[in-house]
Amino acid sequence: MTTTAAPATAPFRFFDVHVVRALRVSTSVVRITFGGDRLDELASGGRDQRFKLFLPQPHQARPVFHDTGDGWYTAWRAQDPAERPVMRSYTIREQRHQPREFDVDFALHGAGHDGNPGGGPASRWAAAARPGGRLTVLAPAVEDNGGVDFRPPPGTDWILLTGDETALPAIAGILAWLSPGTRAKVWIEIAHEDDRQPLPTFADADITWLVRDGADAAHHGPDAASLGPVPAALRAAELPEGTPYSWIAGEAGTVKAVRRHLVRERGIDRRAVKFTGYWRRGATEEDLIAELTAGTAPASDED
Ligand SMILES: Cc1cc2nc3c(=O)[nH]c(=O)nc-3n(C[C@H](O)[C@H](O)[C@H](O)COP(=O)(O)OP(=O)(O)OC[C@H]3O[C@@H](n4cnc5c(N)ncnc54)[C@H](O)[C@@H]3O)c2cc1C
């Protein structure tokens, strides 16, 4: 099967992009296709390629930056919060070269979606996006870059993937990348039956879709029993023999429960479990950045 060397750290670059089209692919997902002048310089590494997007404030036509050079983060933090762009993490769902475009799948939440009055700036922006809308992205300029986490080491026998709608773009990219015949077991939590997507792959993939019955992911309570259907399904599953490499993403509490199960109850080597909380119930991305900055974020190797 395909394996890779250690993660590379490589340059990311700012790109000004515009919405080419917005397509509602399912009840919970809108696919935004972006175009831009310099997109020949953008190079997605595929798989779970992450990048940052910067949204204009509601009263702005485009994001306002004071500095997009090496000192951008300090300059961005120093900006008036009412003026500075809203920064969010997303995944490149697909990059195309003819024409030069890339797609991002936004999981919609809140803002009237599923009756939830909450929501966040990125979800609201995506739900209202129209051709011509402008934003800025910080995206990779070389394919082998540090924004790709899915890197199974040599000796991996099979792949385990779990996630929700926010991780579906990454899972699609990983499945598309796997070598023919690679064994993969996949659990994906979705809100609605129609949130299933075709996931083309040459891998020998066994994909289980777990529908939340229309309830928004944020409606789950804090107790372990209500972490969503993925931990329960995994607990009941028979796993293949051999050495797995696991990639887990989605809501942070669910990610933690899945990782604990794999490491503690299944005895899987923690170094072969790549896990990322893509969002946390009750916390905005600003809250998560503030925790990281203050050093109060939960330890990443805690299991
Ligand atoms: C590396 C990485 C890659 C990601 N890729 C994608 C991607 O390709 N597509 C995608 O849709 N998301 C992706 N996410 C998740 C996305 O960044 C978060 O969902 C983000 O919080 C959305 O921003 P927002 O402005 O809509 O909400 P925020 O302002 O950040 O949060 C507002 C409220 O909504 C809640 N919330 C946030 N997301 C959800 C959700 N999905 N369901 C229910 N409640 C939610 C928060 O807990 C908070 O209470 C990724 C995250 C990371 C770290």
CSV table of N, CA and C in Angstrom, one decimal, residues 1-4 151-159 182 241-245 269 272:
chain,number,residue,atom,x,y,z
A,1,MET,N,0.8,-1.2,0.0
A,1,MET,CA,0.0,0.0,0.0
A,1,MET,C,0.9,1.3,0.0
A,2,THR,N,0.3,2.4,-0.2
A,2,THR,CA,1.0,3.7,-0.3
A,2,THR,C,1.4,4.1,1.1
A,3,THR,N,2.6,4.5,1.3
A,3,THR,CA,3.1,5.0,2.6
A,3,THR,C,3.9,6.3,2.3
A,4,THR,N,4.2,7.1,3.3
A,4,THR,CA,4.9,8.3,3.0
A,4,THR,C,6.0,8.5,4.1
A,151,ARG,N,-0.5,10.3,6.9
A,151,ARG,CA,0.8,9.7,6.4
A,151,ARG,C,1.1,8.4,7.0
A,152,PRO,N,0.4,7.3,6.5
A,152,PRO,CA,0.7,6.0,7.0
A,152,PRO,C,2.1,5.6,6.9
A,153,PRO,N,2.7,5.0,8.0
A,153,PRO,CA,4.1,4.6,7.9
A,153,PRO,C,4.3,3.3,7.2
A,154,PRO,N,5.5,3.0,6.7
A,154,PRO,CA,5.7,1.7,6.1
A,154,PRO,C,5.3,0.6,7.1
A,155,GLY,N,4.8,-0.5,6.7
A,155,GLY,CA,4.4,-1.6,7.5
A,155,GLY,C,2.9,-1.5,7.9
A,156,THR,N,2.2,-0.5,7.4
A,156,THR,CA,0.8,-0.4,7.7
A,156,THR,C,0.1,-1.5,6.9
A,157,ASP,N,-0.8,-2.3,7.5
A,157,ASP,CA,-1.6,-3.3,6.8
A,157,ASP,C,-3.0,-2.8,6.4
A,158,TRP,N,-3.6,-2.0,7.2
A,158,TRP,CA,-4.9,-1.5,6.8
A,158,TRP,C,-5.2,-0.2,7.5
A,159,ILE,N,-6.2,0.5,7.0
A,159,ILE,CA,-6.5,1.9,7.3
A,159,ILE,C,-7.8,2.0,8.0
A,182,THR,N,-5.8,-1.4,-1.1
A,182,THR,CA,-5.5,-1.1,0.3
A,182,THR,C,-6.8,-1.4,1.1
A,241,GLU,N,-7.2,-8.2,11.1
A,241,GLU,CA,-5.9,-8.5,11.7
A,241,GLU,C,-4.9,-7.6,11.1
A,242,GLY,N,-3.7,-7.5,11.7
A,242,GLY,CA,-2.6,-6.8,11.1
A,242,GLY,C,-2.4,-5.4,11.7
A,243,THR,N,-1.5,-4.6,11.2
A,243,THR,CA,-1.2,-3.3,11.8
A,243,THR,C,-2.0,-2.2,11.1
A,244,PRO,N,-2.8,-1.5,11.9
A,244,PRO,CA,-3.6,-0.4,11.3
A,244,PRO,C,-2.9,0.9,11.4
A,245,TYR,N,-3.3,1.8,10.6
A,245,TYR,CA,-3.0,3.3,10.7
A,245,TYR,C,-4.4,3.9,10.8
A,269,ASP,N,-1.3,1.0,18.7
A,269,ASP,CA,-0.1,1.8,19.0
A,269,ASP,C,-0.6,3.3,18.8
A,272,ALA,N,0.3,5.4,15.9
A,272,ALA,CA,-0.3,5.1,14.6
A,272,ALA,C,-1.8,5.6,14.6
